[in-house]
Coordinates of C-alpha atoms in Angstrom, one line a residue:
Chain A
X1 CA 34.2 -114.0 13.0
X2 CA 37.3 -114.7 14.9
X3 CA 39.5 -117.7 14.3
X4 CA 39.2 -120.4 16.9
X5 CA 42.2 -122.5 18.0
X6 CA 42.0 -124.9 20.9
X7 CA 43.7 -127.9 22.5
X8 CA 40.7 -129.3 24.5
X9 CA 43.0 -131.3 26.8
X10 CA 44.8 -128.2 27.9
X11 CA 41.5 -126.4 28.6
X12 CA 40.3 -129.4 30.6
X13 CA 43.5 -129.5 32.6
X14 CA 43.1 -125.8 33.4
X15 CA 39.6 -126.6 34.6
X16 CA 40.9 -129.4 36.9
X17 CA 43.6 -127.2 38.3
X18 CA 41.1 -124.4 38.9
X19 CA 38.9 -126.8 40.9
X20 CA 41.9 -127.7 43.0
X21 CA 42.8 -124.1 43.7
X22 CA 39.2 -123.5 44.7
X23 CA 39.4 -126.3 47.1
X24 CA 42.6 -125.0 48.6
X25 CA 41.2 -121.5 49.0
X26 CA 38.0 -122.8 50.5
X27 CA 40.1 -124.6 53.2
X28 CA 41.6 -121.3 54.3
X29 CA 39.4 -120.7 57.3
X30 CA 41.0 -117.3 58.2
X31 CA 37.7 -116.1 59.7
X32 CA 37.8 -118.8 62.3
X33 CA 41.3 -117.8 63.3
X34 CA 40.4 -114.1 63.6
X35 CA 37.5 -114.8 66.0
X36 CA 40.0 -115.4 68.8
X37 CA 40.8 -111.7 68.8
X38 CA 37.6 -110.7 70.5
X39 CA 38.4 -112.9 73.5
X40 CA 41.9 -111.5 73.8
X41 CA 41.1 -107.8 74.1
X42 CA 38.1 -107.6 76.4
X43 CA 36.2 -104.3 76.2
X44 CA 38.1 -103.2 73.1
X45 CA 36.4 -102.0 69.9
X46 CA 39.0 -104.2 68.0
X47 CA 37.1 -107.3 69.2
X48 CA 33.9 -106.3 67.5
X49 CA 35.9 -105.1 64.4
X50 CA 37.6 -108.5 64.3
X51 CA 34.4 -110.4 64.5
X52 CA 32.9 -108.3 61.7
X53 CA 36.0 -108.9 59.5
X54 CA 35.9 -112.6 60.3
X55 CA 32.4 -112.8 59.0
X56 CA 33.4 -110.8 55.9
X57 CA 36.3 -113.1 55.3
X58 CA 34.2 -116.2 55.5
X59 CA 31.8 -114.7 53.0
X60 CA 34.5 -113.5 50.6
X61 CA 36.3 -116.9 50.7
X62 CA 33.0 -118.7 50.2
X63 CA 32.0 -116.5 47.3
X64 CA 35.4 -116.8 45.7
X65 CA 35.4 -120.6 46.0
X66 CA 32.0 -120.8 44.3
X67 CA 33.2 -118.6 41.5
X68 CA 36.3 -120.7 41.1
X69 CA 34.3 -123.9 40.9
X70 CA 32.0 -122.3 38.3
X71 CA 35.1 -121.3 36.3
X72 CA 36.4 -124.9 36.6
X73 CA 33.0 -126.3 35.4
X74 CA 33.0 -123.8 32.5
X75 CA 36.5 -124.8 31.4
X76 CA 35.7 -128.5 31.5
X77 CA 32.4 -127.9 29.7
X78 CA 34.2 -126.0 27.0
X79 CA 36.7 -128.8 26.6
X80 CA 33.9 -131.3 26.4
X81 CA 32.0 -129.2 23.9
X82 CA 35.1 -128.8 21.7
X83 CA 35.7 -132.6 21.8
X84 CA 32.1 -133.2 20.9
X85 CA 32.2 -130.7 18.1
X86 CA 35.4 -132.3 16.9
X87 CA 33.9 -135.8 17.0
X88 CA 30.8 -134.5 15.2
X89 CA 32.9 -132.9 12.5
X90 CA 34.9 -136.1 12.1
X91 CA 31.7 -138.1 11.8
X92 CA 30.5 -135.7 9.1
X93 CA 33.7 -135.9 7.3
X94 CA 33.6 -139.7 7.4
X95 CA 30.1 -139.7 6.2
X96 CA 30.9 -137.3 3.4
X97 CA 33.9 -139.5 2.5
X98 CA 31.6 -142.5 2.2
X99 CA 29.3 -140.6 -0.2
X100 CA 32.3 -139.3 -2.2
X101 CA 33.6 -142.9 -2.6
X102 CA 30.5 -143.9 -4.7
X103 CA 31.2 -141.1 -7.2
X104 CA 32.6 -142.2 -10.5
Chain B
X1 CA 32.5 -98.0 74.7
X2 CA 34.8 -96.9 77.5
X3 CA 37.7 -99.1 78.3
X4 CA 38.5 -99.8 81.9
X5 CA 41.7 -100.9 83.6
X6 CA 40.0 -104.0 84.8
X7 CA 39.4 -105.0 81.2
X8 CA 42.9 -104.1 80.1
X9 CA 44.2 -106.3 83.0
X10 CA 42.6 -109.3 81.3
X11 CA 44.1 -108.7 77.9
X12 CA 46.1 -111.5 76.4
X13 CA 48.6 -110.1 73.9
X14 CA 50.1 -113.5 73.1
X15 CA 46.7 -114.5 71.6
X16 CA 46.9 -111.6 69.1
X17 CA 50.4 -112.9 68.2
X18 CA 49.1 -116.4 67.9
X19 CA 46.3 -115.2 65.5
X20 CA 48.9 -113.4 63.5
X21 CA 50.9 -116.6 63.2
X22 CA 47.9 -118.6 62.2
X23 CA 47.0 -116.1 59.5
X24 CA 50.5 -116.2 58.2
X25 CA 50.1 -119.9 57.5
X26 CA 46.8 -119.1 55.7
X27 CA 48.4 -116.4 53.8
X28 CA 51.1 -118.7 52.5
X29 CA 48.4 -121.1 51.4
X30 CA 46.7 -118.2 49.5
X31 CA 50.0 -117.2 47.9
X32 CA 50.5 -120.8 46.6
X33 CA 46.9 -120.7 45.3
X34 CA 47.7 -117.4 43.5
X35 CA 50.8 -119.0 42.0
X36 CA 48.8 -122.1 40.9
X37 CA 46.2 -119.9 39.3
X38 CA 49.0 -118.4 37.2
X39 CA 50.8 -121.6 36.4
X40 CA 48.2 -124.3 36.3
X41 CA 44.7 -122.9 36.1
X42 CA 45.0 -120.2 33.5
X43 CA 43.3 -120.8 30.2
X44 CA 46.0 -122.0 27.8
X45 CA 47.6 -119.1 25.9
X46 CA 47.2 -121.1 22.6
X47 CA 43.4 -121.0 23.0
X48 CA 41.9 -118.3 20.9
X49 CA 38.4 -117.1 20.1
X50 CA 35.5 -115.6 22.0
X51 CA 35.2 -118.3 24.6
X52 CA 38.9 -118.1 25.3
X53 CA 38.6 -114.4 25.8
X54 CA 35.7 -114.7 28.2
X55 CA 37.5 -117.4 30.2
X56 CA 40.7 -115.4 30.4
X57 CA 38.8 -112.3 31.6
X58 CA 37.0 -114.3 34.3
X59 CA 40.3 -115.9 35.3
X60 CA 42.0 -112.5 35.6
X61 CA 39.1 -111.3 37.8
X62 CA 39.5 -114.3 40.1
X63 CA 43.2 -113.9 40.3
X64 CA 43.0 -110.2 41.0
X65 CA 40.4 -110.6 43.8
X66 CA 42.4 -113.4 45.4
X67 CA 45.6 -111.4 45.3
X68 CA 43.8 -108.5 46.9
X69 CA 42.4 -110.7 49.7
X70 CA 45.9 -112.1 50.2
X71 CA 47.3 -108.5 50.4
X72 CA 44.7 -107.5 53.0
X73 CA 45.5 -110.6 55.1
X74 CA 49.1 -109.4 55.2
X75 CA 47.9 -106.0 56.4
X76 CA 45.9 -107.6 59.2
X77 CA 48.9 -109.7 60.2
X78 CA 51.0 -106.6 60.5
X79 CA 48.3 -104.8 62.5
X80 CA 48.0 -107.8 64.8
X81 CA 51.7 -108.1 65.4
X82 CA 51.9 -104.4 66.2
X83 CA 48.9 -104.6 68.4
X84 CA 50.3 -107.6 70.2
X85 CA 53.6 -105.7 71.0
X86 CA 51.7 -102.6 72.0
X87 CA 49.3 -104.5 74.2
X88 CA 52.1 -106.3 75.8
X89 CA 53.8 -103.0 76.7
X90 CA 50.5 -101.7 78.1
X91 CA 50.0 -104.8 80.3
X92 CA 53.6 -104.6 81.5
X93 CA 53.2 -100.9 82.3
X94 CA 50.0 -101.7 84.1
X95 CA 51.6 -104.4 86.2
X96 CA 54.4 -102.0 87.0
X97 CA 52.1 -99.2 88.2
X98 CA 50.0 -101.6 90.2
X99 CA 53.1 -103.0 91.9
X100 CA 54.3 -99.5 92.6
X101 CA 51.0 -98.6 94.0
X102 CA 51.0 -101.7 96.2
X103 CA 54.5 -100.8 97.4
X104 CA 53.2 -97.4 98.4
X105 CA 50.3 -98.9 100.3
X106 CA 47.8 -97.4 97.8
X107 CA 44.8 -99.3 96.6
X108 CA 43.6 -99.0 93.0
X109 CA 40.0 -99.5 91.9
X110 CA 40.5 -101.0 88.4
X111 CA 36.9 -100.3 87.4
X112 CA 37.0 -96.6 88.1
X113 CA 40.7 -95.9 88.0
X114 CA 40.4 -94.3 91.5
X115 CA 43.5 -94.5 93.7
X116 CA 43.0 -94.7 97.4
X117 CA 45.8 -93.1 99.3
X118 CA 47.7 -94.9 102.0
X119 CA 47.8 -93.6 105.6
X120 CA 51.5 -92.6 105.4
X121 CA 50.7 -89.9 102.9
X122 CA 51.9 -91.3 99.6
X123 CA 50.7 -89.1 96.7
X124 CA 47.9 -90.9 94.9
X125 CA 47.9 -88.4 92.0
X126 CA 51.3 -89.6 90.7
X127 CA 49.9 -93.1 90.5
X128 CA 46.6 -91.9 89.0
X129 CA 48.5 -90.0 86.3
X130 CA 50.5 -93.1 85.4
X131 CA 47.3 -95.1 85.2
X132 CA 45.8 -92.5 83.0
X133 CA 48.8 -92.9 80.7
X134 CA 48.5 -96.7 80.6
X135 CA 44.8 -96.4 79.8
X136 CA 45.5 -93.8 77.1
X137 CA 48.1 -96.2 75.5
X138 CA 45.5 -99.0 75.7
X139 CA 42.9 -96.9 73.9
X140 CA 45.4 -95.9 71.2
X141 CA 46.4 -99.6 70.7
X142 CA 42.7 -100.5 70.4
X143 CA 42.0 -97.6 68.0
X144 CA 44.9 -98.5 65.7
X145 CA 44.0 -102.2 65.5
X146 CA 40.3 -101.3 65.0
X147 CA 41.1 -99.0 62.2
X148 CA 43.2 -101.6 60.5
X149 CA 40.4 -104.2 60.8
X150 CA 37.8 -101.8 59.6
X151 CA 40.0 -100.9 56.6
X152 CA 40.3 -104.6 55.7
X153 CA 36.6 -105.0 56.1
X154 CA 35.8 -102.1 53.7
X155 CA 38.4 -103.3 51.1
X156 CA 37.3 -106.9 51.2
X157 CA 33.7 -105.8 50.8
X158 CA 34.7 -104.9 47.3
X159 CA 37.2 -107.6 46.6
X160 CA 35.2 -110.7 46.1
X161 CA 34.3 -111.8 42.5
X162 CA 31.0 -110.4 41.6
X163 CA 31.1 -107.8 44.3
X164 CA 29.2 -104.7 43.1
X165 CA 31.1 -101.6 42.4
X166 CA 29.9 -98.8 44.7
X167 CA 28.3 -96.0 43.0
X168 CA 30.4 -92.8 43.1
X169 CA 29.0 -89.6 41.9
X170 CA 31.8 -87.5 40.3
X171 CA 32.5 -84.2 41.8
X172 CA 31.6 -81.2 39.5
X173 CA 34.6 -79.2 38.3
X174 CA 35.3 -76.0 40.2
X175 CA 33.6 -77.1 43.4
X176 CA 34.4 -75.0 46.5
X177 CA 36.1 -76.6 49.5
X178 CA 32.7 -76.7 51.3
X179 CA 31.1 -78.5 48.3
X180 CA 34.0 -80.9 48.2
X181 CA 33.5 -81.7 51.9
X182 CA 29.8 -82.2 51.3
X183 CA 30.4 -84.5 48.4
X184 CA 32.8 -86.7 50.4
X185 CA 30.5 -86.9 53.4
X186 CA 27.6 -88.0 51.2
X187 CA 29.6 -91.0 49.9
X188 CA 29.0 -94.1 52.0
X189 CA 32.1 -95.7 53.5
X190 CA 32.4 -98.3 50.8
X191 CA 32.3 -95.6 48.1
X192 CA 34.9 -93.6 49.9
X193 CA 37.1 -96.6 50.1
X194 CA 36.6 -97.3 46.5
X195 CA 37.7 -93.8 45.6
X196 CA 40.8 -94.2 47.8
X197 CA 41.7 -97.5 46.3
X198 CA 40.9 -96.9 42.7
X199 CA 41.1 -93.1 42.2
X200 CA 43.5 -91.7 44.9
X201 CA 44.5 -89.0 42.5
X202 CA 41.0 -87.5 42.8
X203 CA 41.3 -86.7 46.5
X204 CA 45.0 -86.7 47.6
X205 CA 45.3 -82.9 47.0
X206 CA 41.7 -82.0 47.0
X207 CA 41.0 -79.2 49.6
X208 CA 37.9 -80.1 51.6
X209 CA 38.7 -83.8 51.9
X210 CA 39.5 -85.0 55.4
X211 CA 43.2 -85.3 56.3
X212 CA 43.0 -89.0 57.0
X213 CA 41.7 -89.7 53.5
X214 CA 44.2 -87.3 51.8
X215 CA 46.9 -89.1 53.7
X216 CA 45.8 -92.5 52.7
X217 CA 45.4 -91.4 49.0
X218 CA 48.8 -89.7 48.9
X219 CA 50.6 -92.7 50.5
X220 CA 49.1 -94.9 47.8
X221 CA 50.2 -92.5 45.1
X222 CA 53.8 -92.0 46.4
X223 CA 55.3 -95.2 45.1
X224 CA 53.4 -94.8 41.9
X225 CA 54.9 -91.3 41.4
X226 CA 58.4 -92.7 42.3
X227 CA 58.2 -95.3 39.6
X228 CA 56.9 -92.8 37.0
X229 CA 59.6 -90.2 37.9
X230 CA 62.3 -92.9 37.8
X231 CA 61.2 -94.0 34.4
X232 CA 61.0 -90.4 33.2
X233 CA 64.5 -89.8 34.6
X234 CA 65.9 -92.7 32.7
X235 CA 64.1 -91.7 29.5
X236 CA 65.5 -88.1 29.7
X237 CA 69.0 -89.4 30.3
X238 CA 68.7 -91.7 27.3
X239 CA 67.6 -88.7 25.2
X240 CA 70.3 -86.6 26.6
X241 CA 73.0 -89.1 25.6
X242 CA 71.4 -90.0 22.3
X243 CA 71.1 -86.9 20.3
X244 CA 70.7 -83.2 19.8
X245 CA 69.2 -81.0 22.6
X246 CA 71.2 -83.1 25.1
X247 CA 71.9 -80.3 27.6
X248 CA 68.2 -79.5 27.9
X249 CA 67.4 -83.2 28.6
X250 CA 70.2 -83.3 31.2
X251 CA 68.6 -80.3 32.9
X252 CA 65.2 -81.9 32.9
X253 CA 66.7 -85.1 34.1
X254 CA 68.3 -83.2 37.0
X255 CA 65.0 -81.7 38.0
X256 CA 63.4 -85.2 38.0
X257 CA 66.2 -86.5 40.1
X258 CA 65.6 -83.7 42.6
X259 CA 61.9 -84.6 42.8
X260 CA 62.9 -88.3 43.4
X261 CA 65.1 -87.2 46.2
X262 CA 62.2 -85.1 47.5
X263 CA 60.0 -88.2 47.5
X264 CA 62.6 -90.1 49.5
X265 CA 62.7 -87.2 52.0
X266 CA 58.9 -87.5 52.4
X267 CA 59.2 -91.2 53.1
X268 CA 61.9 -90.5 55.7
X269 CA 59.6 -87.9 57.4
X270 CA 56.6 -90.2 57.3
X271 CA 58.7 -92.9 59.0
X272 CA 58.9 -90.7 62.0
X273 CA 55.3 -91.7 62.7
X274 CA 52.1 -89.7 63.6
X275 CA 52.3 -87.9 60.3
X276 CA 49.7 -87.1 57.6
X277 CA 50.7 -86.6 53.9
X278 CA 48.2 -83.9 52.9
X279 CA 49.7 -82.8 49.6
X280 CA 51.8 -84.6 47.0
X281 CA 52.2 -83.1 43.6
X282 CA 55.1 -83.8 41.3
X283 CA 53.5 -82.0 38.3
X284 CA 55.3 -78.7 39.0
X285 CA 57.7 -77.3 36.4
X286 CA 60.6 -77.2 38.9
X287 CA 59.8 -78.3 42.4
X288 CA 57.9 -81.1 44.1
X289 CA 55.0 -79.8 46.2
X290 CA 54.1 -81.4 49.4
X291 CA 52.6 -80.8 52.9
X292 CA 53.1 -83.1 55.9
X293 CA 51.3 -82.8 59.2
X294 CA 52.5 -83.8 62.6
X295 CA 49.4 -85.0 64.5
X296 CA 45.9 -85.4 63.3
X297 CA 44.5 -82.4 61.4
X298 CA 41.0 -83.8 61.5
X299 CA 40.8 -83.9 65.3
X300 CA 43.3 -81.4 66.7
X301 CA 42.0 -78.5 68.7
X302 CA 44.6 -76.2 67.1
X303 CA 46.3 -76.5 63.7
X304 CA 49.3 -74.5 62.7
X305 CA 50.3 -74.3 59.1
X306 CA 53.9 -73.2 58.4
X307 CA 54.8 -71.9 54.9
X308 CA 58.5 -72.1 54.1
X309 CA 60.6 -69.4 52.4
X310 CA 63.2 -68.5 49.8
X311 CA 65.4 -71.4 48.8
X312 CA 63.2 -74.0 50.5
X313 CA 62.3 -77.3 48.8
X314 CA 60.8 -80.6 49.8
X315 CA 64.2 -82.3 49.1
X316 CA 66.3 -79.9 51.2
X317 CA 63.9 -78.5 53.8
X318 CA 61.0 -80.7 54.6
X319 CA 62.9 -82.8 57.1
X320 CA 64.1 -79.8 59.1
X321 CA 60.7 -78.0 58.9
X322 CA 59.0 -81.2 60.0
X323 CA 61.3 -81.5 63.1
X324 CA 60.6 -77.8 64.0
X325 CA 56.9 -78.3 63.6
X326 CA 57.0 -81.4 65.8
X327 CA 58.8 -79.5 68.5
X328 CA 56.4 -76.6 68.2
X329 CA 53.4 -78.8 68.5
X330 CA 54.9 -80.4 71.6
X331 CA 55.6 -77.1 73.2
X332 CA 52.1 -75.7 72.4
X333 CA 50.5 -78.8 74.0
X334 CA 52.8 -78.4 77.1
X335 CA 52.1 -74.7 77.4
X336 CA 48.3 -75.4 77.1
X337 CA 48.6 -77.9 79.9
X338 CA 50.5 -75.4 82.0
X339 CA 47.4 -73.3 81.8
X340 CA 45.2 -76.2 82.7
X341 CA 44.0 -76.9 79.1
X342 CA 44.4 -80.3 77.5
X343 CA 44.8 -79.6 73.8
X344 CA 45.5 -81.8 70.8
X345 CA 47.9 -79.8 68.5
X346 CA 48.7 -80.5 64.9
X347 CA 51.2 -78.6 62.8
X348 CA 51.7 -78.7 59.0
X349 CA 54.9 -78.1 57.1
X350 CA 53.4 -76.6 53.9
X351 CA 55.6 -76.7 50.9
X352 CA 52.6 -76.2 48.6
X353 CA 54.2 -73.6 46.3
X354 CA 57.3 -73.5 44.2
X355 CA 59.4 -71.3 46.4
X356 CA 62.0 -69.1 44.7
X357 CA 65.4 -70.8 44.5
X358 CA 69.0 -69.8 44.2
X359 CA 69.2 -70.7 40.5
X360 CA 68.7 -69.1 37.1
X361 CA 65.1 -68.5 38.2
X362 CA 66.4 -65.4 40.1
X363 CA 66.3 -63.6 36.8
X364 CA 62.8 -64.6 35.9
X365 CA 59.9 -62.5 37.3
X366 CA 57.7 -65.6 37.6
X367 CA 60.3 -67.3 39.8
X368 CA 62.4 -64.6 41.4
X369 CA 62.6 -64.0 45.1
X370 CA 62.4 -60.3 44.3
X371 CA 59.0 -60.8 42.6
X372 CA 55.6 -61.2 44.2
X373 CA 54.5 -63.7 41.5
X374 CA 55.5 -66.9 43.2
X375 CA 53.9 -65.7 46.4
X376 CA 50.7 -64.7 44.7
X377 CA 50.4 -68.2 43.1
X378 CA 51.2 -69.8 46.5
X379 CA 48.8 -67.6 48.4
X380 CA 45.9 -68.8 46.3
X381 CA 46.8 -72.4 47.0
X382 CA 47.5 -71.8 50.7
X383 CA 44.1 -70.0 51.2
X384 CA 42.3 -73.0 49.5
X385 CA 44.2 -75.4 51.7
X386 CA 43.2 -73.6 54.9
X387 CA 39.6 -73.4 53.8
X388 CA 39.8 -77.1 53.1
X389 CA 41.0 -77.9 56.6
X390 CA 38.1 -76.0 58.1
X391 CA 35.5 -77.4 55.6
X392 CA 36.5 -81.0 56.1
X393 CA 36.3 -81.0 59.9
X394 CA 33.3 -81.7 62.1
X395 CA 34.1 -78.6 64.2
X396 CA 36.4 -75.7 63.3
X397 CA 40.0 -75.8 64.5
X398 CA 41.9 -72.9 66.1
X399 CA 43.7 -72.3 62.8
X400 CA 47.0 -70.4 62.7
X401 CA 48.9 -69.9 59.5
X402 CA 52.6 -69.0 60.0
X403 CA 55.0 -67.9 57.4
X404 CA 58.8 -67.7 57.5
X405 CA 60.7 -65.2 55.4
X406 CA 59.3 -65.3 51.8
X407 CA 56.7 -67.7 53.1
X408 CA 55.4 -64.9 55.2
X409 CA 54.7 -63.0 52.0
X410 CA 52.7 -66.0 50.8
X411 CA 50.9 -66.2 54.2
X412 CA 50.1 -62.4 54.3
X413 CA 48.7 -62.6 50.8
X414 CA 46.6 -65.7 51.6
X415 CA 45.2 -63.8 54.6
X416 CA 43.7 -61.3 52.2
X417 CA 41.2 -64.0 51.3
X418 CA 38.6 -65.6 53.6
X419 CA 40.2 -68.7 55.0
X420 CA 38.7 -69.2 58.5
X421 CA 42.1 -68.5 60.1
X422 CA 42.0 -67.3 63.7
X423 CA 45.5 -65.8 63.9
X424 CA 48.5 -65.3 61.7
X425 CA 52.2 -65.0 62.5
X426 CA 54.8 -63.5 60.2
X427 CA 58.4 -64.6 61.1
X428 CA 61.4 -62.7 59.8
X429 CA 59.1 -61.1 57.2
X430 CA 60.0 -58.9 54.3
X431 CA 56.4 -57.9 54.0
X432 CA 52.9 -59.4 53.7
X433 CA 51.8 -58.0 50.3
X434 CA 50.0 -55.1 51.8
X435 CA 50.7 -52.3 54.2
X436 CA 47.0 -52.0 55.3
X437 CA 45.9 -54.4 58.0
X438 CA 42.3 -53.8 56.9
X439 CA 43.1 -56.0 53.9
X440 CA 43.5 -59.0 56.1
X441 CA 40.5 -61.3 56.7
X442 CA 41.4 -62.0 60.3
X443 CA 39.8 -61.4 63.6
X444 CA 40.8 -58.1 65.3
X445 CA 44.2 -58.1 67.1
X446 CA 45.2 -61.5 65.8
X447 CA 48.0 -60.6 63.3
X448 CA 51.4 -61.1 64.8
X449 CA 55.0 -60.7 63.7
X450 CA 58.4 -61.7 65.1
X451 CA 61.6 -60.0 64.1
X452 CA 65.0 -60.9 65.5
X453 CA 67.9 -58.5 65.9
X454 CA 70.1 -58.3 62.8
X455 CA 67.5 -59.9 60.6
X456 CA 68.3 -57.9 57.5
X457 CA 65.7 -59.8 55.4
X458 CA 63.0 -58.7 57.7
X459 CA 64.1 -55.1 57.4
X460 CA 63.8 -54.9 53.7
X461 CA 60.1 -54.3 53.7
X462 CA 60.2 -55.4 50.0
X463 CA 56.6 -56.6 49.8
X464 CA 54.3 -53.9 51.2
X465 CA 56.6 -52.4 53.8
X466 CA 58.4 -53.7 56.9
X467 CA 55.8 -55.4 59.1
X468 CA 57.5 -53.9 62.2
X469 CA 56.3 -50.5 61.1
X470 CA 52.7 -51.5 60.4
X471 CA 50.1 -50.3 62.8
X472 CA 47.9 -53.1 64.2
X473 CA 50.4 -55.9 63.9
X474 CA 51.4 -57.2 67.3
X475 CA 55.1 -57.7 67.7
X476 CA 56.3 -60.8 69.6
X477 CA 59.6 -61.0 71.3
X478 CA 62.6 -62.8 69.9
X479 CA 64.8 -61.4 72.7
X480 CA 66.1 -63.2 75.8
X481 CA 63.2 -63.3 78.2
X482 CA 62.6 -64.8 81.6
X483 CA 59.1 -66.1 82.0
X484 CA 57.8 -67.8 85.2
X485 CA 61.4 -68.3 86.2
X486 CA 62.5 -69.9 82.9
X487 CA 65.0 -68.0 80.7
X488 CA 64.4 -68.3 77.0
X489 CA 67.2 -67.5 74.6
X490 CA 67.4 -64.8 72.0
X491 CA 67.2 -65.5 68.3
X492 CA 69.6 -63.4 66.2
X493 CA 69.7 -63.1 62.5
X494 CA 67.3 -64.5 60.0
X495 CA 67.5 -68.2 60.6
X496 CA 67.1 -69.0 64.3
X497 CA 63.5 -68.3 65.1
X498 CA 62.6 -72.0 65.7
X499 CA 65.5 -72.9 68.1
X500 CA 64.5 -75.0 71.1
X501 CA 64.3 -72.9 74.2
X502 CA 64.1 -69.6 72.3
X503 CA 61.6 -66.9 73.1
X504 CA 60.4 -66.8 69.6
X505 CA 59.5 -70.5 69.7
X506 CA 57.8 -70.0 73.0
X507 CA 55.8 -67.1 71.5
X508 CA 54.8 -69.1 68.4
X509 CA 53.6 -71.9 70.7
X510 CA 51.4 -69.5 72.7
X511 CA 49.7 -68.1 69.6
X512 CA 49.3 -71.6 68.2
X513 CA 47.7 -72.8 71.5
X514 CA 45.3 -69.8 71.4
X515 CA 46.9 -68.2 74.5
X516 CA 48.2 -64.8 73.2
X517 CA 47.9 -63.4 76.7
X518 CA 50.8 -65.5 77.7
X519 CA 53.0 -64.4 74.8
X520 CA 55.7 -61.8 75.3
X521 CA 55.4 -58.8 73.1
X522 CA 58.3 -56.8 71.6
X523 CA 58.1 -54.4 68.7
X524 CA 61.2 -56.0 67.1
X525 CA 62.6 -52.8 65.8
X526 CA 66.4 -52.4 65.7
X527 CA 68.9 -50.4 63.8
X528 CA 67.9 -51.9 60.4
X529 CA 64.4 -50.7 61.1
X530 CA 65.6 -47.1 61.5
X531 CA 66.6 -47.3 57.8
X532 CA 63.6 -49.3 56.7
X533 CA 61.1 -46.8 58.2
X534 CA 62.2 -44.4 55.4
X535 CA 61.8 -46.7 52.5
X536 CA 58.6 -48.2 54.0
X537 CA 57.0 -44.7 53.7

């Protein structure tokens, strides 16, 4: 079993930053920009190719954003879990300390 | 879909530039996001354990895919900028031609491209030709932008997190060129792109793969090889300075430096544009191997493959061979047009073997110019390359291998295998590895030679006899000739066969274009051949 070291606050901060990055990337609506190509080159194959790529970009950005939010949630959940484990361990130690106090 | 001038007339290049600008803003946002991923959102390095490992792996995957998307956006921006400039030039040209037509009193139907002549006799054909040129430029602009956009689509299809890796069946070892072509064609576009992105070394030099894919793979590999060779060079120099065996390390470092200079030459040639990098191999013991095409080998009607000779190398010779091949392709296309045939021509400078050099290798049978060993090794690879060109195309090309000097020995030997070649030209040849034309796997009457006056190398007949004495080889003139009122110059000696305006270049162009009936024949025999006929017996 591997050794575990963790600063839960740092993990939580990483999760918060990840959520912000996901929000930034999600606002990059490159696909919408690209749709203008089709109207600029009437009759050209490039217009259809640009539309196809625009849809692809929308999908990729959307998928990436969801993955980033999932990662952010996972990091924050890990931090919460570590905090909870730590609190539970502390309670156990305190409880044990109380029982040891009654020993002669 | 067929593009019309009426549609081109409505193009708005400035919109393409505007989209490029908007995407540049988005790209900067993405770059900041990538930076934030690194600095703020990465799992803390002090965090250890299984969960930390999983989180880090997921983070790396997200970062890699976002960086890839950002890179592809940059590629699309470049393509849009280029397309905007090209489309603007097309629109300006179209305006110019239409103004000219109006000035001549001609009327242009933009839907059909038909030019209606004026009453005062202005030639509508001149205007029609110019309009054809404008439309051709528009089609090219469209094709280049479309290709860039399709490329980005294919790459991004694999870039997103969680995107499935396409299934790629590995090619069995020892596959023939035809089997290679079949394997490639059976991969779907996403799998092909996956191979090009993640395993370019599989296909860059693989005969049977289409030229466009080899080119893309080798262009990906080039900077990688440069970095590896530079690191190897530094390592060898350190070893040379550090301890025993220093001189050997110095020699090896020198070879590595030569290969690096060869890579730089390749980049210079590729920068000339309209080139395909069909072979790139730094694994040789002494020389970098490479092949660069002018034009599109996948679609050209005729493909010429020139093999270089003694003393040639990628570093010292590629640029000049490439320039000669570019001129030859232009001339072949022009000569075709003169005969009423519109042909797309491609030519390849093939440095695919380690040509004998002026160095200590002269004393080694495996590397000496007096030995057939380097030619035999090269011939096998050249034959495979030629078969690969044929196998990878939808329809066969008019395929013409040409060999200069020692390269003609390589070419002659390659022609003793089945390659699909339609004609062969030996230039300043000291022999073709056989004195019997029946050994050549070529159609009848399609083996040619050119020998200039005072070409002493061509008179040696060292490798299977002097070609100018072999029955069945058709001699092409390198003398001064006047053809259809144009005087072409004579080539004298061993090194002037490719001169602009020379008869020998003219004749090469005719054979390449598949018009041997317009070539000028000459047996090429001179005083040197009087002697060589004796030792050729």
